[in-house]
Amino acid sequence: MANGSQAPLKVLFLASEAEPFYKVGGLGDYAGSLPAALRAVAEKEGRPLDMRVALPFHQSIAVDPSGFKKAAHLTVPKRRGTAKGIAFQTTFNNIPFYFIRRSGKAGGFERIYSPDPLQDARKYIFYSLASLRLAEALDWQPDILHANDWHAAVAVHQLKRLAPVHPFFRDTRSLLVVHNLPYMGGGTEDVLNEFGLPPVDAEGLPAWGRHFPLTMGLVAADHIAAVSPSYAQELLSDEFGSGLVKFFESRRERLSGILNGIDTHLWDPRTDSHIPENYSADSLERKPLNKASLLQTLGLPPDTERPLLVAITRLDVQKGVDLILSAMPALKDLPWNLAVLGSGSPGYERDFSDLQAAFPGRVRVSLEFNSHLAHQLYAAGDIFLMPSRYEPCGLSQMIAMRYGCLPVARAVGGLRDTIQDVPADARTGYLFADADEASFSRALRSALADFGNRKAWQAAQVRAMRQDFSWEQSARRYLDLYRELRTEGK
Ligand code: ADP
């Protein structure tokens, strides 16, 4: 219901990455697209939203920052002395974006995520604390602090500490969104200690969780959201709850699952400028032109009748890429080509290079992060491989479906919420239950068999492409949640 007279809802949104400034994975897509979607829905409803995003200022920023303006000098108290930094500001999609840089040697901002937990700790714990100082420096009292993952979770913790003693934050309520539970920010205790942040305690919290940034944030959060309804359920299970099941049970009433959306303008085969041939569900006959072009680029034989399997992924144990490595040689007698785009664990990078060497006329592996190539692969591919061990939401499968590339994926988390396997006449992809090669191979075999049935395959592609993966519905849920929290805060 429209209510233009209401004071704007002020939301401070924190994330470690956001497209187009930085993107390592799905969090970058999320933080790059959700704020604008929230604004658009709020505007449509006639309810003003004052949304501001604060990110760390990584050195590997993908846009030219020379036009950013200095917004504030920030000082964060430490147990001994202070840590200082500067916030810069720019505007993106009509939303103020702030970039927080820690001054001095402890900045450590050259990589978005470092393998050294201490380096990340010095960056992200400072960033989390400094984001609250930024709100004060701007004299802008947020109604909602929306923090994502461990990198921003200490802000939630600090907010809870400050609220009773610091009137500026008395009415601010917090939402912590969990995108990947096992990444909790472990190994950062010394830096937490440096900043005078003591361990926490809460019902159901195991002893080890008392001084992890993520768990500290979870304990303090007024609300916790997981990035899909199934993942919210899975947090309550031994298989996926990372030892925090009892804790999550104690927060059941304050735990939601909200499915991620994707930027449907960025990911649209009708208008995508990265791909040689635009197409839609009404002109599927053009899609193979993208395959022909890609096969040529990759130096694979120009056989567009042969199904092209595609994987675009972090090469990480989470993504089940070992199942691809072991299944493909076993399925060598079936017709397929495989294009993999990914980077990550050196061991997996070697294994995929070996796979290419073993199948030189069928497998191409690009060990890099390459957005342009990613668009081309989604457009060219027939079958998308995503055998994740766990998948909080997953965006790649949604993008793949939008491009008529049907996923073969494990029935976990957001994969199970976005892919329909049965009945066959409603199918948009293929799901398998167990994270083992036999289960994955079975699903892939059945996809390869169905690919031969042109009419049924195309019907599935059309269904997959016509699904609504936009943010609209989920943005509405976030806004409702913000409003509920704000009401509680008054
Ligand atoms: P996660 O966030 O766990 O890595 P998601 O499926 O949620 O997985 O999101 C992955 C995002 O990153 C998608 O937009 C996907 O296209 C992109 N991506 C993953 N690996 C690469 C790569 N090597 N090059 C380009 N884009 C990639």
Short mmCIF file of C-alpha atoms and ligand atoms in Angstrom, two decimals:
data_model
loop_
_atom_site.label_atom_id
_atom_site.label_comp_id
_atom_site.label_asym_id
_atom_site.label_seq_id
_atom_site.Cartn_x
_atom_site.Cartn_y
_atom_site.Cartn_z
CA MET A 1 0.00 0.00 0.00
CA ALA A 2 1.36 3.40 -0.93
CA ASN A 3 2.34 5.59 1.97
CA GLY A 4 4.42 8.47 0.69
CA SER A 5 4.32 10.39 3.96
CA GLN A 6 6.34 7.83 5.88
CA ALA A 7 9.93 8.78 6.71
CA PRO A 8 12.32 6.98 4.37
CA LEU A 9 13.53 3.63 5.60
CA LYS A 10 17.28 3.97 6.00
CA VAL A 11 19.28 0.86 5.24
CA LEU A 12 23.03 0.45 5.53
CA PHE A 13 24.08 -2.50 3.37
CA LEU A 14 27.48 -4.13 3.91
CA ALA A 15 29.21 -6.70 1.74
CA SER A 16 32.77 -7.67 0.86
CA GLU A 17 32.14 -7.56 -2.91
CA ALA A 18 29.59 -6.03 -5.29
CA GLU A 19 29.49 -5.91 -9.06
CA PRO A 20 30.61 -3.93 -11.03
CA PHE A 21 33.30 -2.93 -8.52
CA TYR A 22 34.38 -6.41 -7.49
CA LYS A 23 33.11 -9.89 -8.16
CA VAL A 24 34.52 -13.18 -6.99
CA GLY A 25 31.28 -15.14 -6.87
CA GLY A 26 27.56 -14.98 -6.21
CA LEU A 27 27.87 -12.50 -3.33
CA GLY A 28 29.19 -10.01 -5.89
CA ASP A 29 26.11 -10.52 -8.05
CA TYR A 30 23.85 -10.25 -4.99
CA ALA A 31 25.30 -7.05 -3.58
CA GLY A 32 25.58 -5.52 -7.04
CA SER A 33 21.94 -6.10 -7.92
CA LEU A 34 19.81 -6.31 -4.76
CA PRO A 35 20.16 -2.69 -3.56
CA ALA A 36 18.85 -1.32 -6.87
CA ALA A 37 16.06 -3.91 -6.91
CA LEU A 38 15.04 -2.88 -3.39
CA ARG A 39 14.95 0.74 -4.43
CA ALA A 40 12.86 -0.05 -7.51
CA VAL A 41 10.29 -2.07 -5.57
CA ALA A 42 10.11 0.52 -2.78
CA GLU A 43 9.56 3.25 -5.36
CA LYS A 44 6.84 1.23 -7.05
CA GLU A 45 5.11 0.91 -3.69
CA GLY A 46 5.51 4.61 -3.02
CA ARG A 47 7.47 3.89 0.17
CA PRO A 48 10.74 5.78 0.20
CA LEU A 49 13.95 3.87 0.80
CA ASP A 50 17.25 5.54 1.62
CA MET A 51 19.69 2.78 0.75
CA ARG A 52 23.44 3.13 1.18
CA VAL A 53 26.06 0.52 0.49
CA ALA A 54 29.49 0.38 2.15
CA LEU A 55 32.18 -1.89 0.72
CA PRO A 56 35.85 -2.36 1.55
CA PHE A 57 38.16 -0.49 -0.81
CA HIS A 58 40.08 -3.39 -2.33
CA GLN A 59 43.02 -2.51 -4.53
CA SER A 60 41.73 -4.81 -7.25
CA ILE A 61 38.72 -2.58 -7.92
CA ALA A 62 37.41 -3.14 -11.47
CA VAL A 63 36.28 0.43 -12.15
CA ASP A 64 38.37 3.58 -12.23
CA PRO A 65 38.12 5.07 -8.73
CA SER A 66 39.71 8.42 -9.62
CA GLY A 67 36.29 10.13 -9.58
CA PHE A 68 35.39 8.87 -6.09
CA LYS A 69 35.00 11.66 -3.56
CA LYS A 70 36.40 11.64 -0.07
CA ALA A 71 33.41 11.22 2.29
CA ALA A 72 34.92 10.90 5.76
CA HIS A 73 38.00 10.18 7.84
CA LEU A 74 37.31 7.26 10.14
CA THR A 75 38.92 6.33 13.44
CA VAL A 76 38.29 3.01 15.11
CA PRO A 77 39.46 2.50 18.70
CA LYS A 78 41.69 -0.46 19.42
CA ARG A 79 42.71 -1.94 22.74
CA ARG A 80 45.89 0.09 22.31
CA GLY A 81 45.64 3.19 20.15
CA THR A 82 43.41 3.53 17.11
CA ALA A 83 43.12 2.33 13.52
CA LYS A 84 42.42 4.95 10.91
CA GLY A 85 40.90 4.93 7.48
CA ILE A 86 39.13 6.94 4.82
CA ALA A 87 35.74 6.44 3.20
CA PHE A 88 35.31 7.42 -0.45
CA GLN A 89 31.99 7.80 -2.17
CA THR A 90 30.49 7.32 -5.59
CA THR A 91 26.98 6.79 -6.92
CA PHE A 92 25.84 3.67 -8.73
CA ASN A 93 22.25 3.12 -9.88
CA ASN A 94 21.36 6.27 -7.93
CA ILE A 95 22.57 4.66 -4.72
CA PRO A 96 25.48 6.05 -2.69
CA PHE A 97 28.30 3.51 -2.51
CA TYR A 98 31.05 4.05 0.05
CA PHE A 99 34.48 2.44 -0.10
CA ILE A 100 36.31 2.06 3.19
CA ARG A 101 40.09 1.92 3.08
CA ARG A 102 42.20 1.23 6.12
CA SER A 103 45.29 3.40 6.23
CA GLY A 104 48.79 2.09 6.78
CA LYS A 105 50.38 -1.31 6.45
CA ALA A 106 47.47 -3.20 8.01
CA GLY A 107 45.29 -2.18 5.03
CA GLY A 108 46.03 -5.46 3.28
CA PHE A 109 43.52 -4.74 0.56
CA GLU A 110 45.33 -6.13 -2.46
CA ARG A 111 43.22 -9.28 -2.72
CA ILE A 112 39.51 -9.51 -2.08
CA TYR A 113 39.93 -12.72 -0.11
CA SER A 114 43.37 -13.65 1.13
CA PRO A 115 44.47 -17.18 2.02
CA ASP A 116 45.96 -15.59 5.14
CA PRO A 117 43.17 -15.25 7.72
CA LEU A 118 45.04 -12.55 9.63
CA GLN A 119 45.32 -10.34 6.61
CA ASP A 120 41.60 -10.70 5.95
CA ALA A 121 40.90 -10.09 9.63
CA ARG A 122 42.82 -6.80 9.63
CA LYS A 123 40.85 -5.69 6.62
CA TYR A 124 37.34 -6.93 7.34
CA ILE A 125 37.17 -6.39 11.09
CA PHE A 126 38.33 -2.83 10.58
CA TYR A 127 35.86 -2.42 7.70
CA SER A 128 32.97 -3.75 9.81
CA LEU A 129 33.72 -1.43 12.71
CA ALA A 130 34.48 1.52 10.45
CA SER A 131 31.16 1.17 8.61
CA LEU A 132 29.35 2.15 11.83
CA ARG A 133 31.75 5.07 12.28
CA LEU A 134 30.89 6.08 8.73
CA ALA A 135 27.17 6.28 9.55
CA GLU A 136 28.06 8.54 12.48
CA ALA A 137 30.39 10.68 10.38
CA LEU A 138 27.58 11.17 7.88
CA ASP A 139 25.16 11.85 10.74
CA TRP A 140 22.90 9.30 9.09
CA GLN A 141 21.16 6.97 11.52
CA PRO A 142 20.29 3.71 9.79
CA ASP A 143 17.03 1.97 10.70
CA ILE A 144 18.44 -1.28 9.41
CA LEU A 145 21.93 -2.68 9.22
CA HIS A 146 21.89 -5.36 6.51
CA ALA A 147 25.19 -7.22 6.76
CA ASN A 148 26.32 -10.13 4.59
CA ASP A 149 28.56 -13.01 5.66
CA TRP A 150 31.44 -13.00 8.12
CA HIS A 151 33.23 -10.07 6.49
CA ALA A 152 30.56 -7.68 7.75
CA ALA A 153 29.26 -9.67 10.73
CA VAL A 154 31.37 -7.83 13.30
CA ALA A 155 29.34 -4.70 12.49
CA VAL A 156 26.24 -6.52 13.74
CA HIS A 157 28.06 -7.56 16.88
CA GLN A 158 29.35 -4.05 17.50
CA LEU A 159 25.92 -2.53 16.89
CA LYS A 160 24.49 -4.71 19.66
CA ARG A 161 27.24 -3.56 22.03
CA LEU A 162 26.78 0.10 21.18
CA ALA A 163 22.97 0.31 21.10
CA PRO A 164 22.39 0.45 24.89
CA VAL A 165 25.06 3.08 25.51
CA HIS A 166 25.10 5.06 22.30
CA PRO A 167 21.82 6.84 21.42
CA PHE A 168 22.87 7.16 17.78
CA PHE A 169 22.34 3.42 17.27
CA ARG A 170 19.54 2.88 19.79
CA ASP A 171 16.87 2.29 17.12
CA THR A 172 18.97 0.49 14.52
CA ARG A 173 17.98 -3.15 13.93
CA SER A 174 20.18 -5.73 12.26
CA LEU A 175 19.80 -8.42 9.65
CA LEU A 176 22.66 -10.82 9.00
CA VAL A 177 22.43 -12.76 5.76
CA VAL A 178 24.24 -16.09 5.52
CA HIS A 179 25.53 -16.83 2.03
CA ASN A 180 27.96 -19.59 2.95
CA LEU A 181 27.91 -20.83 6.53
CA PRO A 182 31.24 -22.70 6.70
CA TYR A 183 33.14 -19.45 6.02
CA MET A 184 33.02 -18.02 9.53
CA GLY A 185 36.20 -15.98 9.66
CA GLY A 186 38.14 -18.42 11.84
CA GLY A 187 41.76 -17.71 12.77
CA THR A 188 41.05 -14.03 13.44
CA GLU A 189 40.98 -14.13 17.23
CA ASP A 190 44.12 -12.04 17.69
CA VAL A 191 42.71 -9.23 15.61
CA LEU A 192 39.34 -9.36 17.40
CA ASN A 193 41.33 -9.05 20.57
CA GLU A 194 43.36 -6.13 19.18
CA PHE A 195 40.09 -4.30 18.58
CA GLY A 196 38.89 -5.11 22.09
CA LEU A 197 36.11 -7.46 20.97
CA PRO A 198 35.59 -10.12 23.65
CA PRO A 199 34.22 -13.61 22.94
CA VAL A 200 30.44 -14.02 23.07
CA ASP A 201 28.13 -16.62 24.52
CA ALA A 202 24.64 -17.76 23.65
CA GLU A 203 22.31 -20.71 23.97
CA GLY A 204 23.45 -23.56 21.75
CA LEU A 205 26.72 -21.87 20.76
CA PRO A 206 29.66 -24.29 20.92
CA ALA A 207 32.83 -23.08 22.66
CA TRP A 208 34.74 -22.67 19.36
CA GLY A 209 32.03 -20.33 18.07
CA ARG A 210 32.58 -17.76 20.80
CA HIS A 211 35.17 -15.81 18.86
CA PHE A 212 34.40 -16.22 15.17
CA PRO A 213 33.20 -13.08 13.39
CA LEU A 214 30.25 -14.86 11.77
CA THR A 215 29.00 -16.50 14.94
CA MET A 216 29.47 -13.26 16.88
CA GLY A 217 27.25 -11.56 14.32
CA LEU A 218 24.70 -14.38 14.36
CA VAL A 219 24.40 -14.15 18.14
CA ALA A 220 23.82 -10.39 17.96
CA ALA A 221 21.55 -10.23 14.90
CA ASP A 222 17.91 -9.25 15.33
CA HIS A 223 17.17 -11.45 12.36
CA ILE A 224 19.09 -14.05 10.34
CA ALA A 225 18.33 -14.83 6.72
CA ALA A 226 19.69 -17.63 4.58
CA VAL A 227 19.79 -17.14 0.82
CA SER A 228 17.18 -19.77 -0.02
CA PRO A 229 14.31 -21.43 1.87
CA SER A 230 15.95 -24.86 1.59
CA TYR A 231 19.26 -23.53 2.93
CA ALA A 232 17.42 -22.03 5.92
CA GLN A 233 16.08 -25.52 6.62
CA GLU A 234 19.47 -27.10 6.05
CA LEU A 235 21.09 -24.83 8.65
CA LEU A 236 19.03 -26.85 11.13
CA SER A 237 20.50 -30.16 9.95
CA ASP A 238 23.68 -31.96 11.00
CA GLU A 239 24.84 -32.31 7.39
CA PHE A 240 24.85 -28.58 6.64
CA GLY A 241 24.61 -26.81 10.01
CA SER A 242 28.41 -26.68 10.58
CA GLY A 243 28.02 -27.54 14.26
CA LEU A 244 25.58 -24.70 14.93
CA VAL A 245 22.33 -26.66 14.73
CA LYS A 246 21.45 -26.14 18.40
CA PHE A 247 22.15 -22.44 18.10
CA PHE A 248 20.00 -22.11 14.97
CA GLU A 249 17.25 -24.07 16.69
CA SER A 250 17.26 -21.48 19.45
CA ARG A 251 16.79 -18.77 16.76
CA ARG A 252 14.21 -20.64 14.68
CA GLU A 253 11.68 -17.82 15.08
CA ARG A 254 14.18 -15.31 13.77
CA LEU A 255 15.51 -17.28 10.85
CA SER A 256 14.15 -16.92 7.31
CA GLY A 257 15.10 -18.16 3.89
CA ILE A 258 14.83 -15.65 1.06
CA LEU A 259 15.74 -16.83 -2.40
CA ASN A 260 18.29 -14.75 -4.29
CA GLY A 261 17.34 -13.21 -7.58
CA ILE A 262 19.60 -12.37 -10.50
CA ASP A 263 20.06 -9.21 -12.51
CA THR A 264 17.75 -10.10 -15.38
CA HIS A 265 19.00 -7.19 -17.50
CA LEU A 266 22.61 -8.21 -17.22
CA TRP A 267 21.73 -11.83 -17.88
CA ASP A 268 19.40 -11.72 -20.84
CA PRO A 269 20.13 -13.69 -24.04
CA ARG A 270 17.85 -11.31 -25.97
CA THR A 271 20.11 -8.33 -25.37
CA ASP A 272 23.44 -9.72 -24.07
CA SER A 273 26.18 -7.84 -25.89
CA HIS A 274 28.83 -10.44 -24.96
CA ILE A 275 27.32 -13.13 -27.18
CA PRO A 276 27.54 -13.38 -30.96
CA GLU A 277 23.86 -14.16 -31.53
CA ASN A 278 20.99 -12.92 -29.38
CA TYR A 279 18.03 -15.24 -28.93
CA SER A 280 15.00 -15.89 -26.78
CA ALA A 281 12.62 -18.71 -25.92
CA ASP A 282 10.81 -17.78 -29.16
CA SER A 283 13.92 -18.00 -31.31
CA LEU A 284 15.75 -20.96 -29.85
CA GLU A 285 16.93 -21.97 -33.31
CA ARG A 286 19.50 -19.17 -33.03
CA LYS A 287 21.12 -20.51 -29.86
CA PRO A 288 23.30 -23.09 -31.72
CA LEU A 289 24.98 -20.23 -33.59
CA ASN A 290 26.52 -19.30 -30.26
CA LYS A 291 27.68 -22.88 -29.87
CA ALA A 292 29.23 -22.92 -33.35
CA SER A 293 31.08 -19.71 -32.61
CA LEU A 294 32.32 -20.90 -29.23
CA LEU A 295 33.49 -24.27 -30.56
CA GLN A 296 35.53 -22.39 -33.13
CA THR A 297 36.97 -20.02 -30.53
CA LEU A 298 37.92 -22.94 -28.29
CA GLY A 299 39.35 -24.95 -31.18
CA LEU A 300 36.88 -27.82 -30.80
CA PRO A 301 35.38 -29.66 -33.81
CA PRO A 302 32.42 -27.72 -35.28
CA ASP A 303 29.83 -30.37 -34.42
CA THR A 304 26.82 -28.47 -33.03
CA GLU A 305 24.72 -31.65 -32.81
CA ARG A 306 26.95 -32.94 -30.05
CA PRO A 307 25.78 -31.72 -26.62
CA LEU A 308 28.06 -29.13 -25.07
CA LEU A 309 28.48 -29.49 -21.32
CA VAL A 310 29.49 -26.38 -19.46
CA ALA A 311 30.76 -25.66 -15.94
CA ILE A 312 31.45 -22.12 -14.69
CA THR A 313 32.57 -22.33 -11.13
CA ARG A 314 35.00 -21.74 -8.35
CA LEU A 315 37.20 -24.84 -8.31
CA ASP A 316 36.44 -25.73 -4.74
CA VAL A 317 35.41 -28.88 -2.92
CA GLN A 318 32.01 -27.23 -2.20
CA LYS A 319 31.21 -27.24 -5.91
CA GLY A 320 31.69 -31.01 -6.30
CA VAL A 321 34.02 -30.49 -9.25
CA ASP A 322 35.77 -33.76 -8.37
CA LEU A 323 32.58 -35.52 -9.48
CA ILE A 324 32.98 -33.97 -12.93
CA LEU A 325 36.62 -35.04 -12.99
CA SER A 326 35.79 -38.65 -12.21
CA ALA A 327 32.55 -38.96 -14.19
CA MET A 328 33.73 -37.69 -17.57
CA PRO A 329 36.29 -40.43 -18.31
CA ALA A 330 33.70 -43.01 -17.28
CA LEU A 331 31.19 -41.48 -19.73
CA LYS A 332 33.68 -41.21 -22.59
CA ASP A 333 31.69 -43.48 -24.89
CA LEU A 334 28.77 -41.05 -24.93
CA PRO A 335 28.82 -38.03 -27.24
CA TRP A 336 29.65 -34.78 -25.44
CA ASN A 337 32.08 -31.90 -25.43
CA LEU A 338 32.97 -30.11 -22.23
CA ALA A 339 33.96 -26.48 -21.62
CA VAL A 340 35.05 -25.54 -18.11
CA LEU A 341 35.66 -22.01 -16.87
CA GLY A 342 36.95 -21.81 -13.34
CA SER A 343 39.74 -21.01 -10.99
CA GLY A 344 40.56 -21.91 -7.43
CA SER A 345 42.36 -24.78 -5.79
CA PRO A 346 45.70 -25.49 -7.54
CA GLY A 347 45.05 -29.24 -7.21
CA TYR A 348 41.79 -29.01 -9.13
CA GLU A 349 43.35 -26.66 -11.69
CA ARG A 350 45.96 -29.35 -12.39
CA ASP A 351 43.34 -32.10 -12.54
CA PHE A 352 41.25 -30.17 -15.07
CA SER A 353 44.34 -29.49 -17.19
CA ASP A 354 44.99 -33.25 -17.10
CA LEU A 355 41.40 -33.92 -18.18
CA GLN A 356 41.87 -31.62 -21.15
CA ALA A 357 45.12 -33.39 -22.01
CA ALA A 358 43.34 -36.75 -21.86
CA PHE A 359 40.50 -35.54 -24.16
CA PRO A 360 42.19 -32.98 -26.40
CA GLY A 361 39.41 -32.97 -29.02
CA ARG A 362 36.54 -32.76 -26.51
CA VAL A 363 37.50 -30.83 -23.40
CA ARG A 364 38.53 -27.19 -23.03
CA VAL A 365 39.47 -25.74 -19.70
CA SER A 366 39.97 -22.02 -19.04
CA LEU A 367 41.59 -21.53 -15.65
CA GLU A 368 40.66 -17.90 -15.10
CA PHE A 369 37.91 -15.56 -14.00
CA ASN A 370 36.46 -14.20 -17.24
CA SER A 371 32.98 -12.61 -17.26
CA HIS A 372 32.93 -12.18 -21.02
CA LEU A 373 33.65 -15.86 -21.60
CA ALA A 374 31.10 -16.80 -18.93
CA HIS A 375 28.32 -15.09 -20.93
CA GLN A 376 29.42 -16.91 -24.06
CA LEU A 377 29.47 -20.28 -22.32
CA TYR A 378 25.98 -19.85 -20.88
CA ALA A 379 24.73 -18.95 -24.38
CA ALA A 380 26.56 -21.78 -26.12
CA GLY A 381 25.98 -24.54 -23.57
CA ASP A 382 23.32 -27.26 -23.67
CA ILE A 383 23.85 -28.77 -20.22
CA PHE A 384 25.21 -26.98 -17.14
CA LEU A 385 27.09 -29.08 -14.59
CA MET A 386 26.67 -28.05 -10.96
CA PRO A 387 27.17 -31.07 -8.69
CA SER A 388 27.63 -28.95 -5.55
CA ARG A 389 28.07 -30.69 -2.20
CA TYR A 390 26.13 -27.81 -0.69
CA GLU A 391 24.72 -24.74 -2.39
CA PRO A 392 23.22 -21.99 -0.22
CA CYS A 393 21.46 -20.51 -3.25
CA GLY A 394 23.57 -20.66 -6.39
CA LEU A 395 23.11 -18.17 -9.17
CA SER A 396 24.88 -19.98 -11.99
CA GLN A 397 22.07 -22.51 -12.41
CA MET A 398 19.51 -19.69 -12.70
CA ILE A 399 21.63 -17.86 -15.26
CA ALA A 400 22.12 -21.13 -17.16
CA MET A 401 18.37 -21.78 -17.26
CA ARG A 402 17.74 -18.26 -18.50
CA TYR A 403 20.05 -19.07 -21.40
CA GLY A 404 18.33 -22.41 -22.12
CA CYS A 405 21.28 -24.42 -20.79
CA LEU A 406 19.69 -27.07 -18.57
CA PRO A 407 21.40 -27.78 -15.25
CA VAL A 408 22.41 -31.14 -13.86
CA ALA A 409 22.73 -30.40 -10.17
CA ARG A 410 22.62 -31.90 -6.73
CA ALA A 411 19.28 -31.51 -4.96
CA VAL A 412 20.54 -29.22 -2.18
CA GLY A 413 19.84 -25.68 -1.00
CA GLY A 414 18.90 -23.20 -3.67
CA LEU A 415 19.43 -25.77 -6.43
CA ARG A 416 16.45 -27.72 -5.18
CA ASP A 417 14.43 -24.49 -4.84
CA THR A 418 15.08 -23.31 -8.41
CA ILE A 419 15.33 -26.46 -10.55
CA GLN A 420 12.40 -28.72 -11.29
CA ASP A 421 13.23 -32.30 -12.21
CA VAL A 422 9.89 -34.10 -12.00
CA PRO A 423 7.40 -34.56 -13.54
CA ALA A 424 9.18 -34.77 -16.88
CA ASP A 425 6.65 -32.50 -18.57
CA ALA A 426 7.45 -29.71 -16.07
CA ARG A 427 11.20 -30.32 -16.08
CA THR A 428 13.67 -27.44 -16.16
CA GLY A 429 16.77 -29.48 -15.23
CA TYR A 430 18.07 -32.64 -13.60
CA LEU A 431 18.57 -33.22 -9.89
CA PHE A 432 20.39 -36.01 -8.10
CA ALA A 433 20.37 -36.85 -4.42
CA ASP A 434 23.79 -38.08 -3.31
CA ALA A 435 27.14 -36.36 -3.70
CA ASP A 436 28.77 -39.32 -5.41
CA GLU A 437 29.86 -40.12 -8.92
CA ALA A 438 27.23 -42.80 -9.53
CA SER A 439 24.39 -40.45 -8.66
CA PHE A 440 25.81 -37.59 -10.73
CA SER A 441 26.56 -39.85 -13.71
CA ARG A 442 23.05 -41.25 -13.68
CA ALA A 443 21.54 -37.76 -13.87
CA LEU A 444 23.99 -36.68 -16.57
CA ARG A 445 23.30 -39.82 -18.61
CA SER A 446 19.61 -39.13 -18.51
CA ALA A 447 20.16 -35.50 -19.61
CA LEU A 448 22.37 -36.70 -22.48
CA ALA A 449 19.72 -39.24 -23.52
CA ASP A 450 16.95 -36.60 -23.42
CA PHE A 451 19.06 -34.20 -25.49
CA GLY A 452 18.45 -36.54 -28.42
CA ASN A 453 14.70 -36.00 -28.14
CA ARG A 454 14.67 -32.58 -29.74
CA LYS A 455 11.03 -31.71 -29.10
CA ALA A 456 10.96 -32.55 -25.39
CA TRP A 457 14.36 -30.92 -24.91
CA GLN A 458 13.25 -27.67 -26.46
CA ALA A 459 10.06 -27.68 -24.40
CA ALA A 460 12.23 -27.96 -21.27
CA GLN A 461 14.47 -25.14 -22.50
CA VAL A 462 11.47 -22.89 -23.06
CA ARG A 463 10.13 -23.64 -19.57
CA ALA A 464 13.55 -22.97 -18.06
CA MET A 465 13.96 -19.69 -19.93
CA ARG A 466 10.52 -18.37 -19.05
CA GLN A 467 10.94 -18.70 -15.29
CA ASP A 468 11.01 -15.50 -13.30
CA PHE A 469 14.41 -15.27 -11.59
CA SER A 470 14.20 -11.52 -11.07
CA TRP A 471 14.62 -9.91 -7.66
CA GLU A 472 11.08 -8.54 -7.56
CA GLN A 473 9.49 -11.06 -5.22
CA SER A 474 12.48 -11.49 -2.93
CA ALA A 475 13.12 -7.75 -2.79
CA ARG A 476 9.58 -7.41 -1.50
CA ARG A 477 10.32 -9.97 1.20
CA TYR A 478 13.45 -8.10 2.28
CA LEU A 479 11.50 -4.84 2.42
CA ASP A 480 8.76 -6.47 4.52
CA LEU A 481 11.41 -7.84 6.83
CA TYR A 482 13.11 -4.43 7.15
CA ARG A 483 9.76 -2.84 8.00
CA GLU A 484 8.93 -5.46 10.60
CA LEU A 485 12.33 -4.96 12.19
CA ARG A 486 11.98 -1.19 12.14
CA THR A 487 8.62 -1.42 13.89
CA GLU A 488 10.18 -3.60 16.59
CA GLY A 489 12.96 -1.05 16.94
CA LYS A 490 10.65 1.80 17.88
P1 ADP B 1 29.40 -18.95 -5.63
O1 ADP B 1 28.96 -17.60 -5.15
O2 ADP B 1 29.32 -20.00 -4.59
O3 ADP B 1 30.73 -18.93 -6.30
P2 ADP B 1 27.11 -18.79 -7.46
O4 ADP B 1 26.55 -19.78 -8.41
O5 ADP B 1 26.18 -18.21 -6.45
O6 ADP B 1 28.38 -19.45 -6.78
O7 ADP B 1 27.70 -17.55 -8.26
C1 ADP B 1 28.80 -17.66 -9.09
C2 ADP B 1 28.86 -16.42 -9.97
O8 ADP B 1 30.21 -16.23 -10.38
C3 ADP B 1 28.05 -16.56 -11.25
O9 ADP B 1 27.68 -15.28 -11.70
C4 ADP B 1 29.06 -17.19 -12.20
O10 ADP B 1 28.74 -16.93 -13.55
C5 ADP B 1 30.32 -16.46 -11.80
N1 ADP B 1 31.58 -17.19 -12.01
C6 ADP B 1 32.05 -18.25 -11.31
N2 ADP B 1 33.27 -18.61 -11.77
C7 ADP B 1 33.56 -17.76 -12.78
C8 ADP B 1 34.69 -17.62 -13.67
N3 ADP B 1 35.75 -18.42 -13.57
N4 ADP B 1 34.65 -16.63 -14.59
C9 ADP B 1 33.58 -15.81 -14.67
N5 ADP B 1 32.50 -15.89 -13.88
C10 ADP B 1 32.48 -16.86 -12.94
#
